[in-house]
């Protein structure tokens, strides 16, 4: 598994991935995104969007179904990247119970304080945070 900024991926790899996954916000991915190469093919993507508060919002995390078992390792890798970028906190918005379980197992805390969440207009699902040390 190789995680890299989008700009390091080849055009052919990106084209193949985006053709197979058409619901990804391409402009945001190209601007701030990372992709994950598995077996020579891009199989996942995510965006770490920096916030004014010194935190990051993990957006648009996507992994192909055939590689979903690698999601815990990918989340750990994302937290390492956040550490290197000197993030204080990483926020995640989840709308799937299985992702909630995974986040909790990785020591994310469910955000109860609505003042802390990056996007107040998102009302469904759960907000989670991880304090990077």
Coordinates of C-alpha atoms in Angstrom, one line a residue:
X1 CA 0.0 0.0 0.0
X2 CA 1.5 3.3 -1.1
X3 CA -0.1 6.6 -0.1
X4 CA 0.9 9.7 -2.1
X5 CA -0.4 13.1 -3.0
X6 CA -2.5 13.1 -6.2
X7 CA 0.2 15.0 -8.1
X8 CA 2.5 11.9 -7.8
X9 CA 0.0 9.5 -9.5
X10 CA 0.1 8.9 -13.2
X11 CA -2.6 10.2 -15.4
X12 CA -3.5 6.6 -16.4
X13 CA -3.9 5.5 -12.8
X14 CA -6.1 8.5 -11.9
X15 CA -8.2 8.1 -15.0
X16 CA -8.8 4.4 -14.3
X17 CA -9.7 5.1 -10.6
X18 CA -12.0 8.0 -11.4
X19 CA -13.7 6.1 -14.1
X20 CA -14.5 3.3 -11.7
X21 CA -15.5 5.8 -8.9
X22 CA -17.5 8.6 -10.4
X23 CA -18.9 10.1 -7.2
X24 CA -15.6 11.6 -6.1
X25 CA -15.3 15.4 -6.0
X26 CA -12.5 15.6 -8.6
X27 CA -11.5 19.3 -8.2
X28 CA -11.2 18.9 -4.4
X29 CA -9.2 15.7 -4.8
X30 CA -6.8 17.3 -7.3
X31 CA -6.4 20.3 -5.1
X32 CA -5.8 18.7 -1.7
X33 CA -6.1 15.0 -2.1
X34 CA -4.1 11.8 -1.6
X35 CA -4.5 8.5 -3.4
X36 CA -3.6 5.0 -2.4
X37 CA -1.9 2.6 -4.7
X38 CA -2.4 -1.1 -4.1
X39 CA -0.9 -3.6 -6.5
X40 CA -0.1 -0.9 -9.1
X41 CA -3.6 0.4 -9.2
X42 CA -5.2 3.3 -7.3
X43 CA -7.8 1.8 -4.9
X44 CA -8.5 4.6 -2.4
X45 CA -8.5 8.3 -2.0
X46 CA -8.9 11.0 0.7
X47 CA -8.6 14.6 1.4
X48 CA -7.0 16.2 4.5
X49 CA -8.4 19.7 4.4
X50 CA -6.6 22.2 6.8
X51 CA -8.8 24.2 9.1
X52 CA -8.1 27.7 10.6
X53 CA -8.0 26.1 14.0
X54 CA -4.8 24.1 13.3
X55 CA -6.9 21.0 12.8
X56 CA -7.7 18.9 9.7
X57 CA -10.9 17.6 8.3
X58 CA -10.6 14.2 6.7
X59 CA -13.0 14.4 3.8
X60 CA -14.1 12.1 1.1
X61 CA -12.4 9.0 2.3
X62 CA -13.0 6.3 -0.3
X63 CA -11.7 2.8 -0.7
X64 CA -12.8 0.2 -3.2
X65 CA -15.0 -2.5 -1.8
X66 CA -12.4 -5.2 -2.7
X67 CA -9.8 -3.5 -0.4
X68 CA -12.2 -2.4 2.4
X69 CA -10.3 -4.7 4.9
X70 CA -7.4 -2.3 4.6
X71 CA -9.4 0.6 5.9
X72 CA -8.0 0.4 9.5
X73 CA -4.4 0.5 8.2
X74 CA -5.3 3.4 5.9
X75 CA -6.8 5.4 8.8
X76 CA -3.6 4.8 10.8
X77 CA -1.6 6.0 7.9
X78 CA -3.7 9.1 7.5
X79 CA -3.1 10.0 11.2
X80 CA 0.6 9.6 10.6
X81 CA 0.3 12.1 7.7
X82 CA -1.6 14.5 9.9
X83 CA 1.1 14.2 12.6
X84 CA 3.8 15.1 10.0
X85 CA 1.7 18.1 9.0
X86 CA 1.6 19.1 12.7
X87 CA -2.1 18.8 13.0
X88 CA -3.6 19.2 16.5
X89 CA -6.8 17.4 15.7
X90 CA -8.4 15.5 12.9
X91 CA -12.2 15.6 12.4
X92 CA -14.1 12.9 10.5
X93 CA -17.8 12.9 9.6
X94 CA -19.3 9.5 9.4
X95 CA -22.7 8.4 8.3
X96 CA -22.2 4.6 8.5
X97 CA -22.4 2.6 11.7
X98 CA -19.5 0.3 10.7
X99 CA -17.3 3.3 10.2
X100 CA -18.4 4.6 13.7
X101 CA -17.2 1.3 15.2
X102 CA -13.9 1.5 13.4
X103 CA -13.3 5.1 14.4
X104 CA -14.1 4.3 18.1
X105 CA -11.7 1.4 18.0
X106 CA -8.9 3.7 16.7
X107 CA -9.5 6.1 19.7
X108 CA -11.5 8.7 17.9
X109 CA -13.9 10.5 20.2
X110 CA -17.5 11.3 19.2
X111 CA -17.9 15.1 19.1
X112 CA -20.7 16.2 21.4
X113 CA -19.9 19.9 21.3
X114 CA -21.4 21.3 18.1
X115 CA -19.1 24.4 18.3
X116 CA -16.1 22.2 17.5
X117 CA -17.3 20.6 14.3
X118 CA -15.9 22.0 11.0
X119 CA -19.2 22.1 9.1
X120 CA -22.2 23.1 11.1
X121 CA -24.7 22.6 8.2
X122 CA -24.0 18.8 8.1
X123 CA -26.7 17.5 10.5
X124 CA -26.9 13.8 9.7
X125 CA -24.4 11.2 10.8
X126 CA -21.8 11.6 13.6
X127 CA -18.7 13.8 14.0
X128 CA -15.6 12.3 15.4
X129 CA -12.3 13.8 16.4
X130 CA -8.8 12.5 17.1
X131 CA -6.3 14.5 19.1
X132 CA -3.0 14.1 17.4
X133 CA 0.0 13.9 19.7

